[in-house]
């Protein structure tokens, strides 16, 4: 009787933990460092989470080593399978990225790979000037440095919204940003292997663009 009571209590605790866990995953990325309790619940309940989200045509991506988890849409069915299977609307919409944001993600992913190869700290932290320096080579020439920095900050804020970078609290010090390791799940090794080819394409695209003229001092 006592064992039955303990098991019932354990099942009840799991049932109570499942809704907030699912809601969190449907809204955003779950990081171990942000909520150890929720992360522990995910490790215990991941089989139930996978079964539940599968009904929504979603898949759980869980990286215990890196400490993050998120949901992604299941792959689109092949042509033959699509003919015999009811098409399920995508719950997680695809968000098109602008060229500068795509470029920034690529540069940050390459920088993260170099950082990991150095065998240092597990957290890659860059200043706004560091990030501007990464992008400056690939952006149109501009004599207005302040405008360039403002543009880079706009792109950084978009990447923050996407969840790939986190702004750190630095007090009165220059603003620093942590590159989240989840970026590795979206820009994979094969993509990185073609990085030089992609950058050549980026530079060719930029060469065709006219830089914005600064007329703020015109009479």
CSV table of C-alpha atoms in Angstrom, one decimal:
chain,number,residue,atom,x,y,z
A,1,UNK,CA,0.0,0.0,0.0
A,2,UNK,CA,2.8,2.4,0.9
A,3,UNK,CA,4.7,1.6,-2.3
A,4,UNK,CA,1.5,2.2,-4.3
A,5,UNK,CA,1.1,5.6,-2.6
A,6,UNK,CA,4.7,6.6,-3.4
A,7,UNK,CA,4.2,5.6,-7.1
A,8,UNK,CA,1.0,7.5,-7.3
A,9,UNK,CA,2.6,10.6,-5.9
A,10,UNK,CA,5.5,10.3,-8.4
A,11,UNK,CA,3.1,10.0,-11.3
A,12,UNK,CA,1.2,13.0,-10.0
A,13,UNK,CA,4.4,15.1,-9.8
A,14,UNK,CA,5.3,14.2,-13.3
A,15,UNK,CA,1.8,15.1,-14.6
A,16,UNK,CA,2.1,18.5,-12.9
A,17,UNK,CA,5.6,19.1,-14.3
A,18,UNK,CA,4.6,18.3,-17.9
A,19,UNK,CA,2.4,21.3,-18.8
A,20,UNK,CA,4.9,24.0,-17.8
A,21,UNK,CA,7.6,22.1,-19.6
A,22,UNK,CA,5.7,21.8,-22.8
A,23,UNK,CA,4.6,25.4,-22.7
A,24,UNK,CA,8.2,26.6,-22.2
A,25,UNK,CA,9.4,24.5,-25.1
A,26,UNK,CA,6.6,25.7,-27.4
A,27,UNK,CA,7.6,29.3,-26.6
A,28,UNK,CA,11.3,29.3,-26.6
A,29,UNK,CA,14.6,27.4,-26.2
A,30,UNK,CA,15.2,25.7,-22.8
A,31,UNK,CA,18.7,26.2,-21.4
A,32,UNK,CA,20.0,24.1,-18.5
A,33,UNK,CA,21.8,27.1,-17.0
A,34,UNK,CA,18.6,29.2,-17.0
A,35,UNK,CA,16.3,26.8,-15.2
A,36,UNK,CA,17.9,23.7,-13.6
A,37,UNK,CA,14.6,22.4,-12.2
A,38,UNK,CA,12.8,22.6,-15.6
A,39,UNK,CA,15.9,21.0,-17.2
A,40,UNK,CA,15.8,18.1,-14.8
A,41,UNK,CA,12.1,17.6,-15.5
A,42,UNK,CA,12.8,17.5,-19.2
A,43,UNK,CA,15.4,14.7,-18.7
A,44,UNK,CA,12.9,12.7,-16.7
A,45,UNK,CA,10.0,13.3,-19.0
A,46,UNK,CA,11.6,13.5,-22.4
A,47,UNK,CA,9.9,10.3,-23.7
A,48,UNK,CA,6.5,11.8,-22.8
A,49,UNK,CA,7.5,15.1,-24.3
A,50,UNK,CA,8.5,13.4,-27.6
A,51,UNK,CA,5.3,11.5,-27.8
A,52,UNK,CA,3.2,14.6,-27.2
A,53,UNK,CA,5.0,17.0,-29.6
A,54,UNK,CA,5.0,14.3,-32.3
A,55,UNK,CA,1.2,14.7,-32.5
A,56,UNK,CA,1.9,18.3,-33.4
A,57,UNK,CA,4.3,17.3,-36.1
A,58,UNK,CA,7.3,18.5,-34.0
A,59,UNK,CA,10.5,16.9,-32.9
A,60,UNK,CA,12.4,17.5,-29.7
A,61,UNK,CA,16.1,18.4,-30.1
A,62,UNK,CA,17.9,17.7,-26.8
A,63,UNK,CA,21.7,18.2,-26.4
A,64,UNK,CA,22.6,17.2,-22.9
A,65,UNK,CA,26.3,18.0,-23.4
A,66,UNK,CA,25.7,21.6,-24.5
A,67,UNK,CA,22.7,22.0,-22.2
A,68,UNK,CA,19.9,23.2,-24.5
A,69,UNK,CA,16.7,21.8,-25.9
A,70,UNK,CA,14.2,23.1,-28.5
A,71,UNK,CA,11.4,22.0,-30.8
A,72,UNK,CA,11.6,21.9,-34.5
A,73,UNK,CA,9.1,20.9,-37.3
A,74,UNK,CA,9.4,17.4,-38.6
A,75,UNK,CA,10.9,17.1,-42.1
A,76,UNK,CA,8.5,17.5,-44.9
A,77,UNK,CA,7.2,14.2,-46.3
A,78,UNK,CA,8.5,12.9,-49.6
A,79,UNK,CA,6.4,13.1,-52.7
A,80,UNK,CA,5.1,9.6,-52.5
A,81,UNK,CA,4.5,9.8,-48.7
A,82,UNK,CA,2.7,13.2,-49.2
A,83,UNK,CA,0.1,11.5,-51.5
A,84,UNK,CA,-1.0,9.1,-48.8
A,85,UNK,CA,-0.5,11.3,-45.7
A,86,UNK,CA,-2.7,14.1,-44.5
A,87,UNK,CA,-0.6,17.3,-44.6
A,88,UNK,CA,-0.2,18.9,-41.1
A,89,UNK,CA,0.2,22.7,-40.9
A,90,UNK,CA,3.5,23.9,-39.6
A,91,UNK,CA,3.1,25.0,-35.9
A,92,UNK,CA,6.6,26.6,-36.0
A,93,UNK,CA,6.8,29.0,-38.9
A,94,UNK,CA,9.9,29.5,-40.9
A,95,UNK,CA,11.4,33.0,-40.5
A,96,UNK,CA,13.2,34.4,-43.5
A,97,UNK,CA,16.5,36.1,-42.6
A,98,UNK,CA,17.9,39.2,-44.2
A,99,UNK,CA,21.3,39.0,-45.8
A,100,UNK,CA,23.2,40.8,-43.0
A,101,UNK,CA,21.7,38.6,-40.3
A,102,UNK,CA,22.5,35.5,-42.3
A,103,UNK,CA,26.1,36.8,-42.7
A,104,UNK,CA,26.3,37.5,-38.9
A,105,UNK,CA,25.1,34.0,-38.0
A,106,UNK,CA,27.7,32.5,-40.3
A,107,UNK,CA,30.5,34.6,-38.9
A,108,UNK,CA,29.5,33.9,-35.3
A,109,UNK,CA,29.4,30.1,-36.1
A,110,UNK,CA,32.8,30.2,-37.6
A,111,UNK,CA,34.2,32.2,-34.6
A,112,UNK,CA,32.6,29.6,-32.3
A,113,UNK,CA,34.3,26.7,-34.1
A,114,UNK,CA,37.6,28.5,-33.8
A,115,UNK,CA,37.0,29.2,-30.1
A,116,UNK,CA,36.1,25.5,-29.4
A,117,UNK,CA,39.3,24.4,-31.3
A,118,UNK,CA,41.4,26.6,-28.9
A,119,UNK,CA,40.3,24.5,-26.0
A,120,UNK,CA,39.5,27.5,-23.8
A,121,UNK,CA,36.4,28.5,-21.8
A,122,UNK,CA,33.1,27.1,-22.9
A,123,UNK,CA,31.5,30.5,-23.2
A,124,UNK,CA,32.3,32.7,-26.2
A,125,UNK,CA,31.9,36.3,-25.2
A,126,UNK,CA,32.4,39.1,-27.7
A,127,UNK,CA,32.1,42.9,-27.5
A,128,UNK,CA,30.1,45.0,-29.9
A,129,UNK,CA,33.4,46.2,-31.4
A,130,UNK,CA,34.5,42.5,-31.8
A,131,UNK,CA,31.3,41.7,-33.8
A,132,UNK,CA,31.5,44.9,-35.8
A,133,UNK,CA,35.1,43.9,-36.7
A,134,UNK,CA,33.9,40.5,-37.9
A,135,UNK,CA,31.3,42.1,-40.2
A,136,UNK,CA,33.2,45.2,-41.4
A,137,UNK,CA,35.2,43.2,-44.0
A,138,UNK,CA,32.0,42.1,-45.7
A,139,UNK,CA,29.9,45.2,-45.5
A,140,UNK,CA,29.9,48.0,-48.0
A,141,UNK,CA,32.6,50.6,-47.5
A,142,UNK,CA,31.4,53.5,-45.4
A,143,UNK,CA,33.2,56.6,-44.1
A,144,UNK,CA,30.6,56.9,-41.3
A,145,UNK,CA,31.8,54.6,-38.6
A,146,UNK,CA,28.9,55.5,-36.2
A,147,UNK,CA,26.4,54.5,-38.8
A,148,UNK,CA,28.2,51.2,-39.4
A,149,UNK,CA,28.1,50.5,-35.6
A,150,UNK,CA,24.4,51.3,-35.5
A,151,UNK,CA,23.7,48.9,-38.4
A,152,UNK,CA,25.7,46.1,-36.7
A,153,UNK,CA,23.8,46.7,-33.5
A,154,UNK,CA,20.5,46.3,-35.3
A,155,UNK,CA,21.7,43.0,-36.7
A,156,UNK,CA,22.9,41.9,-33.3
A,157,UNK,CA,19.5,42.7,-31.8
A,158,UNK,CA,17.8,40.5,-34.4
A,159,UNK,CA,20.1,37.6,-33.6
A,160,UNK,CA,19.3,38.1,-29.9
A,161,UNK,CA,15.6,37.9,-30.8
A,162,UNK,CA,16.3,34.6,-32.6
A,163,UNK,CA,18.0,33.3,-29.4
A,164,UNK,CA,21.5,32.8,-30.8
A,165,UNK,CA,23.2,35.6,-28.8
A,166,UNK,CA,22.5,36.8,-25.2
A,167,UNK,CA,23.3,40.3,-24.0
A,168,UNK,CA,25.3,40.2,-20.8
A,169,UNK,CA,24.9,42.6,-17.9
A,170,UNK,CA,28.1,44.6,-17.7
A,171,UNK,CA,27.3,47.7,-15.6
A,172,UNK,CA,29.2,50.6,-16.9
A,173,UNK,CA,31.6,48.5,-19.0
A,174,UNK,CA,31.3,48.2,-22.8
A,175,UNK,CA,28.4,46.0,-23.9
A,176,UNK,CA,29.3,42.3,-24.2
A,177,UNK,CA,27.4,39.4,-25.8
A,178,UNK,CA,27.5,35.7,-25.3
A,179,UNK,CA,27.2,33.5,-28.4
A,180,UNK,CA,24.8,30.7,-27.4
A,181,UNK,CA,26.0,27.2,-28.3
A,182,UNK,CA,22.6,26.4,-29.8
A,183,UNK,CA,23.9,28.1,-32.9
A,184,UNK,CA,25.8,24.8,-33.6
A,185,UNK,CA,22.5,23.0,-34.1
A,186,UNK,CA,21.3,25.4,-36.8
A,187,UNK,CA,24.6,26.0,-38.7
A,188,UNK,CA,26.0,22.4,-39.0
A,189,UNK,CA,29.4,21.1,-39.8
A,190,UNK,CA,28.6,20.6,-43.5
A,191,UNK,CA,27.4,24.1,-43.8
A,192,UNK,CA,30.6,25.3,-42.1
A,193,UNK,CA,32.7,23.3,-44.5
A,194,UNK,CA,31.3,25.3,-47.3
A,195,UNK,CA,31.8,28.6,-45.5
A,196,UNK,CA,34.5,30.0,-47.7
A,197,UNK,CA,32.4,29.4,-50.8
A,198,UNK,CA,29.4,31.1,-49.1
A,199,UNK,CA,31.5,34.1,-48.1
A,200,UNK,CA,32.7,34.5,-51.7
A,201,UNK,CA,29.0,34.6,-52.7
A,202,UNK,CA,28.3,37.1,-50.0
A,203,UNK,CA,31.1,39.4,-51.1
A,204,UNK,CA,29.9,39.2,-54.7
A,205,UNK,CA,26.4,40.2,-53.6
A,206,UNK,CA,27.8,43.1,-51.6
A,207,UNK,CA,29.9,44.3,-54.5
A,208,UNK,CA,26.7,44.8,-56.5
A,209,UNK,CA,25.1,46.9,-53.8
A,210,UNK,CA,25.5,50.7,-53.7
A,211,UNK,CA,26.7,52.0,-50.2
A,212,UNK,CA,24.4,54.4,-48.6
A,213,UNK,CA,25.7,58.0,-48.9
A,214,UNK,CA,25.9,60.2,-45.8
A,215,UNK,CA,24.3,63.5,-46.7
A,216,UNK,CA,23.9,64.7,-43.1
A,217,UNK,CA,26.5,67.5,-43.6
A,218,UNK,CA,25.1,68.7,-46.9
A,219,UNK,CA,23.9,72.3,-47.0
